Amino acid sequence: MFRIAGAGSVTAARLSAACCRAVTSKQFQVHGASLHVLSSETSRKTRNGPAHRTPPSWQSVRAMASAGESQSKINYLFYGLAVLFGGGGIVYWWSRKYMRETSKDGSTSKKAAAPAAAASKEATEPVAETPVTATTKSEAPPAQPAAAEAPAEAAPDAESKKLLDATPQSYPDYEVMPEIPGHAKYLLIGGGTASFAAFRAIRASDAKAQVLVVTEEEELPYMRPPLSKELWYSDEPKLVEKMKFKQWNGKERSVYYNPPSFYVEPKELAYQENGGVAVVKGRKVMKLDPQKQVAVLDNGWEIFYDKVLIATGGRPRNIPVFERASQEVKDRVTLFRGIKDFKRLDEVSKNASSIVVVGGGFLGSELTCALGKRSRDSSLKVIQMFPEAGNMGKVLPEYLSQWTTAKVRGEGATVKPETFVKRARYSDGKVILKLNTGEEISTDHVVVAVGLEPNTELAKESGLEVDDTYGGFRVNAELEARSDIWVAGDASSFYDIKLGRRRVEHHDHAVVSGRLAGENMTGAKKPYWHQSMFWSDLGPDVGYEAIGIVDSSLPTVAVFAKATEKDTPRAVVEETGESLRSVTETEAEGVVAESGETTATPEVESATDEAPAPDVEAAAKLVAEVEAENRVAPTPKEDYGKGVIFYLRDDVIVGVVLWNLFNRMPIARKIIKEGKQHQDLAEVAKLFDLHADED
């Protein structure tokens, strides 16, 4: 391993290129060797020694060697040996001893020309105590007689001059620079939303930050929500081919957060004096060494880092029946997650006669609605099945889950609740599914959407802790797993200072946790307190937003009101121009903060031992008595226009679902943050202004 320490970014980068060229020019065969360019700060940190001074000018050394003088060639050799084996300290010593004769233009003078006393003084005088000042004409030493060979040594040769003036793009050794940098001040593992939010936060705090992102995907950072929502509702195939979609308001947008021009080529990152973000695609980090602060890639390459973020996200969870199936069956099963999966399913849906969606959660229900809509204009048959009693049955109260199931059926899909696959086999080009009900279904393709498994392969090799209960890397409230190692997004099992330890698999959590991790990587030291939200759209007319712990096994109390034309996902996008509701809710929170409006919950008497808090049934009766037009825990036959559902734990609101109710998330967030007990939830519901848009 060659390590060049103590140099500025440009000098070190050029020096590394020269070393690479030297190796390749001699045709040395180096197995597993890597060349690392370290900043002086990193060098100090790893060596635990004093600050290294800048080594002698590479150009001047090159000029001397090019001149052909034997002593200069020896110096050139010493320089290389010092770099390879001695580090910055020896390089500096050598520079003082051998480079004293080097003038600013790179030429050399004879040792005899300099007074011996002056040379002795210069050799022993510490650099740190000698300020560098401009030399005036009166202070300049007298000109020395030129030697006979002086014209040949007066200036660098053409190649050296080109080296001095070259830019990274025209630098003659640019093509032999390593494709992946050997050092990154900020290393982000994973190229998803959490990484995107993190490097935005890092660049906001450190304007000249050089950030390196390593991702397994062959894509630049992109947003996942449109893959199961808007992309399926576009009537322009060419738009979808470019991974662009129309928001519910009709405006076009790309799934990629930034255009390719935003990013820097990885090999150019060290040259960016004003910082930048580079993405290494198609590579996986296999191991971290927290002591040496090194990340090892799947090709053996090592990257030294100062700060690292693990944002590896999750992989789609499969079910055993398909894991054990034949290869013919596996070839016809999609575990939906990324752009590659969307493109595959998009193509399948255009040619298949039937598709089965296994899973009744957010993703499964969204994909079923999207495919059902597409089936209206074709002969495609869409079937959804899940073990719960209704769509999103693990989140929504049973009555609302049943209503949602009816909505999905209305989109053109066949829904089979309380159903699961027992066996899967291949026959005559079809996948035959044997169900728990005894029924057999023949289909062309199967989509499995049953949640995620956090990507924690790094943990075992890197000495990091995995949460046995929630999965994911176990981190503290600041999202730190170990010193200088943070984790954000789906792979993070974090401590929520209000709701306890959690792991969340939603877009907004990736934004919130990624941003927090990025801020903490630059020294903010902030705990996780800003509750993330999530949302789901069953097409452009029905959607909901949620925050906190929303588990259908918890007691719930709901208040509903009549919906208006403004109470749809399409309407909120038309009003805000933003399809990512995590963004619109953040903006709404900013408006509330700027206006000074209070979102505090009404002052109600907290429960005590003498006056115990009412149980859920009593709370429901209280709400029913307050307003006749509000409907609490209504029957499945009712049409739920818009409303708010409170999830209770020990009579404290720990989760809120806003059904077709938008731009109220700051209120819900504040209610959860306060963590109070409430006797009258109808009064709390009034904070959401359910009747604001009614005539």
XYZ file of C-alpha atoms in Angstrom, residues 335-677:
343
model
C -39.684 -8.323 -5.134
C -40.617 -4.698 -5.730
C -38.211 -2.046 -4.472
C -36.312 0.093 -6.982
C -36.189 1.485 -10.506
C -35.109 -1.851 -11.962
C -38.162 -3.541 -10.424
C -40.499 -0.829 -11.697
C -39.191 -1.154 -15.247
C -39.598 -4.911 -15.138
C -43.152 -4.827 -13.782
C -44.102 -2.047 -16.176
C -43.058 -4.225 -19.104
C -44.754 -7.323 -17.672
C -48.057 -5.481 -17.160
C -48.161 -4.549 -20.845
C -47.994 -8.171 -21.993
C -49.353 -10.351 -19.170
C -52.922 -11.546 -18.883
C -52.836 -11.709 -15.081
C -50.712 -10.469 -12.162
C -51.016 -11.469 -8.509
C -49.961 -9.001 -5.789
C -49.081 -10.658 -2.483
C -49.301 -8.151 0.384
C -51.941 -5.793 1.725
C -49.784 -3.023 3.177
C -48.903 0.377 1.743
C -46.863 -0.843 -1.199
C -49.096 -3.788 -2.059
C -52.270 -1.701 -1.964
C -50.753 1.133 -4.008
C -49.473 -1.245 -6.678
C -52.819 -3.044 -6.809
C -54.667 0.234 -7.380
C -52.147 1.293 -10.022
C -52.280 -2.020 -11.894
C -56.058 -2.098 -11.510
C -56.306 1.278 -13.181
C -54.137 0.019 -16.048
C -56.329 -3.090 -16.380
C -59.344 -0.960 -17.293
C -57.887 -0.348 -20.729
C -56.613 -3.889 -21.310
C -57.392 -7.522 -20.663
C -55.054 -7.606 -17.638
C -56.511 -9.223 -14.531
C -55.153 -8.056 -11.169
C -55.559 -10.116 -7.986
C -54.432 -9.030 -4.512
C -54.216 -11.355 -1.516
C -53.099 -10.951 2.087
C -53.670 -12.659 5.466
C -55.240 -9.611 7.163
C -58.993 -8.900 7.188
C -58.612 -5.796 5.011
C -56.149 -3.592 3.154
C -53.576 -1.973 5.431
C -55.113 -3.951 8.256
C -51.982 -3.634 10.389
C -52.298 0.155 10.409
C -55.922 1.227 9.990
C -58.792 0.420 12.340
C -60.854 -2.499 11.074
C -63.794 -0.419 9.833
C -61.494 1.870 7.841
C -59.501 -1.079 6.547
C -62.727 -2.622 5.227
C -63.653 0.645 3.511
C -60.184 0.779 1.929
C -60.618 -2.760 0.604
C -63.847 -1.703 -1.084
C -61.984 1.240 -2.606
C -59.268 -1.021 -4.043
C -61.897 -3.302 -5.535
C -63.481 -0.265 -7.127
C -60.186 0.373 -8.922
C -60.672 -2.838 -10.888
C -58.782 -5.413 -8.800
C -59.926 -8.657 -7.223
C -59.088 -8.583 -3.509
C -58.818 -11.744 -1.411
C -58.451 -10.954 2.331
C -57.447 -13.620 4.845
C -55.707 -15.508 2.060
C -52.139 -16.669 1.645
C -50.125 -18.906 -0.684
C -49.291 -22.416 0.512
C -47.505 -23.743 -2.583
C -46.230 -22.410 -5.893
C -45.321 -24.427 -8.981
C -44.681 -23.838 -12.655
C -46.767 -25.345 -15.447
C -47.145 -24.494 -19.149
C -45.701 -21.023 -18.835
C -47.825 -20.127 -15.801
C -47.288 -19.920 -12.051
C -49.858 -22.031 -10.229
C -50.600 -20.832 -6.683
C -52.254 -23.137 -4.177
C -54.071 -21.012 -1.552
C -55.001 -21.752 2.056
C -58.641 -21.730 0.977
C -58.040 -24.714 -1.314
C -58.344 -22.593 -4.446
C -55.725 -22.659 -7.205
C -54.861 -19.562 -9.229
C -52.959 -19.521 -12.513
C -51.046 -16.311 -13.219
C -48.298 -14.920 -15.437
C -46.463 -12.985 -12.754
C -46.342 -12.496 -8.980
C -45.402 -9.307 -7.110
C -44.325 -9.767 -3.491
C -44.778 -6.645 -1.339
C -44.574 -7.764 2.290
C -42.113 -5.316 3.822
C -38.351 -4.929 4.121
C -35.393 -6.605 5.752
C -32.845 -3.979 6.843
C -29.464 -4.346 5.151
C -27.130 -5.030 8.081
C -24.480 -7.241 6.452
C -21.841 -4.707 7.469
C -22.519 -5.246 11.161
C -20.792 -8.579 11.734
C -17.580 -7.715 9.889
C -17.459 -4.189 11.296
C -18.191 -4.852 14.956
C -21.503 -2.973 14.958
C -24.557 -3.878 17.040
C -27.819 -5.082 15.464
C -31.116 -4.676 17.309
C -32.597 -8.124 18.039
C -36.126 -6.754 18.431
C -36.531 -4.202 15.657
C -33.706 -5.156 13.309
C -31.319 -2.575 11.907
C -28.142 -1.083 13.317
C -28.633 -0.036 16.916
C -27.816 3.671 17.369
C -28.365 6.325 20.008
C -30.631 9.365 19.836
C -27.980 11.175 17.772
C -28.052 8.252 15.270
C -24.449 7.324 16.088
C -23.464 3.644 16.215
C -19.826 4.240 17.160
C -17.420 7.136 17.046
C -17.607 8.795 13.605
C -20.160 6.206 12.372
C -23.808 7.200 11.887
C -26.805 5.239 10.583
C -29.960 6.691 9.008
C -33.053 5.538 7.129
C -34.604 2.068 7.063
C -31.465 0.418 8.477
C -31.454 2.487 11.678
C -32.864 1.248 14.987
C -32.813 4.549 16.825
C -33.857 5.870 20.198
C -36.775 8.277 19.888
C -36.657 10.547 22.939
C -40.493 10.664 22.953
C -41.615 7.228 21.766
C -38.682 4.998 22.695
C -36.661 2.726 20.439
C -38.039 2.378 16.926
C -37.235 1.470 13.349
C -39.200 3.206 10.581
C -39.443 2.279 6.884
C -40.825 5.371 5.198
C -39.660 8.122 2.867
C -39.989 10.997 5.307
C -38.071 9.143 7.992
C -35.231 8.725 5.509
C -35.357 12.496 4.931
C -35.542 13.397 8.625
C -32.935 10.904 9.848
C -30.609 11.534 6.911
C -30.710 15.258 7.513
C -30.093 14.791 11.250
C -27.172 12.428 10.631
C -25.646 14.867 8.129
C -25.906 17.718 10.620
C -24.367 15.608 13.371
C -21.516 14.549 11.081
C -20.580 18.231 10.918
C -20.722 18.607 14.705
C -24.359 19.522 15.485
C -24.910 16.824 18.178
C -28.708 16.944 17.868
C -31.024 14.186 19.199
C -33.870 12.677 17.194
C -37.032 14.522 18.155
C -38.648 15.705 14.909
C -41.256 13.008 14.271
C -41.246 11.781 10.685
C -44.494 11.213 8.836
C -45.547 8.884 6.041
C -48.280 8.927 3.465
C -50.080 6.639 1.050
C -52.269 7.425 -1.964
C -54.831 5.028 -3.392
C -54.906 7.010 -6.590
C -55.448 10.764 -6.949
C -58.691 10.905 -4.914
C -57.969 9.076 -1.647
C -54.920 9.438 0.541
C -53.817 9.634 4.117
C -50.889 10.831 6.180
C -49.684 9.388 9.469
C -47.196 10.055 12.217
C -45.955 8.286 15.312
C -46.926 4.715 16.245
C -49.916 3.718 14.108
C -50.703 0.110 14.964
C -54.210 -1.261 14.535
C -53.760 -3.373 17.674
C -53.766 -0.147 19.741
C -57.008 1.483 20.922
C -58.180 4.161 18.480
C -60.633 7.031 18.559
C -61.654 8.730 15.310
C -63.529 11.874 14.326
C -64.802 12.259 10.744
C -66.422 15.042 8.765
C -67.781 15.605 5.275
C -65.091 15.933 2.622
C -64.912 18.658 -0.003
C -63.243 18.847 -3.403
C -60.133 20.198 -1.690
C -59.708 17.069 0.408
C -57.893 14.814 -2.076
C -54.251 14.097 -2.948
C -54.829 15.726 -6.323
C -56.040 18.938 -4.684
C -53.094 19.229 -2.296
C -50.592 18.776 -5.138
C -52.431 21.339 -7.260
C -52.282 23.791 -4.357
C -48.634 23.235 -3.369
C -47.074 22.034 -6.617
C -45.258 19.305 -4.652
C -46.025 15.579 -4.825
C -43.746 14.609 -1.918
C -45.925 15.432 1.034
C -43.039 15.253 3.432
C -41.917 18.466 1.701
C -45.319 20.160 1.833
C -45.738 19.277 5.500
C -42.297 20.703 6.300
C -43.255 23.908 4.506
C -46.560 24.008 6.381
C -44.693 23.674 9.661
C -42.472 26.583 8.665
C -45.516 28.719 7.912
C -46.973 27.927 11.323
C -43.697 28.805 13.025
C -43.303 32.084 11.121
C -46.860 33.177 11.752
C -46.545 32.543 15.462
C -49.712 30.447 15.524
C -49.920 28.070 18.429
C -50.664 24.421 17.967
C -50.768 23.618 21.638
C -53.405 21.151 22.720
C -56.262 22.433 24.875
C -55.669 22.540 28.586
C -57.462 19.491 29.943
C -57.034 17.952 33.338
C -54.537 15.121 33.357
C -55.622 11.782 34.725
C -54.748 11.055 38.361
C -55.272 8.193 40.764
C -58.318 9.978 42.223
C -59.766 10.675 38.784
C -58.701 7.828 36.502
C -58.540 8.414 32.777
C -61.541 7.123 30.858
C -61.154 3.923 28.884
C -61.504 3.868 25.128
C -65.264 3.210 25.166
C -65.845 6.107 27.545
C -63.676 8.362 25.399
C -65.699 7.368 22.328
C -68.942 8.235 24.101
C -67.559 11.624 25.106
C -66.623 12.407 21.524
C -70.016 11.274 20.230
C -71.776 13.645 22.611
C -69.762 16.716 21.647
C -70.679 17.191 18.000
C -73.512 15.431 16.234
C -71.918 15.814 12.843
C -68.727 14.086 13.941
C -68.776 10.306 13.653
C -66.673 8.187 15.998
C -65.828 4.581 15.120
C -68.485 4.508 12.362
C -69.688 1.401 10.571
C -68.065 0.176 7.359
C -71.106 1.238 5.325
C -70.350 4.895 5.888
C -68.355 7.013 3.462
C -65.363 8.409 5.291
C -64.789 11.772 3.703
C -62.027 13.147 5.922
C -61.039 12.742 9.518
C -58.454 12.212 12.206
C -57.714 8.926 13.994
C -55.900 8.954 17.344
C -53.862 5.915 18.457
C -53.590 5.569 22.235
C -51.129 3.889 24.569
C -51.835 4.301 28.278
C -54.382 6.973 27.276
C -51.631 9.040 25.652
C -51.774 9.847 21.937
C -48.794 8.090 20.340
C -49.969 8.096 16.715
C -52.224 10.087 14.402
C -53.676 9.281 10.974
C -55.067 12.161 8.916
C -57.541 10.715 6.425
C -57.881 12.939 3.342
C -56.744 15.753 5.609
C -53.624 17.593 4.496
C -51.256 20.317 5.709
C -52.091 19.601 9.350
C -49.123 17.426 10.195
C -47.373 20.090 12.362
C -50.377 19.936 14.708
C -50.191 16.152 14.997
C -46.443 16.331 15.508
C -46.824 18.772 18.403
C -49.518 16.650 20.068
C -47.234 13.621 20.093
C -44.277 15.686 21.272
C -46.250 16.957 24.291
C -47.190 13.397 25.317
C -50.203 14.413 27.431
C -53.226 12.417 28.520
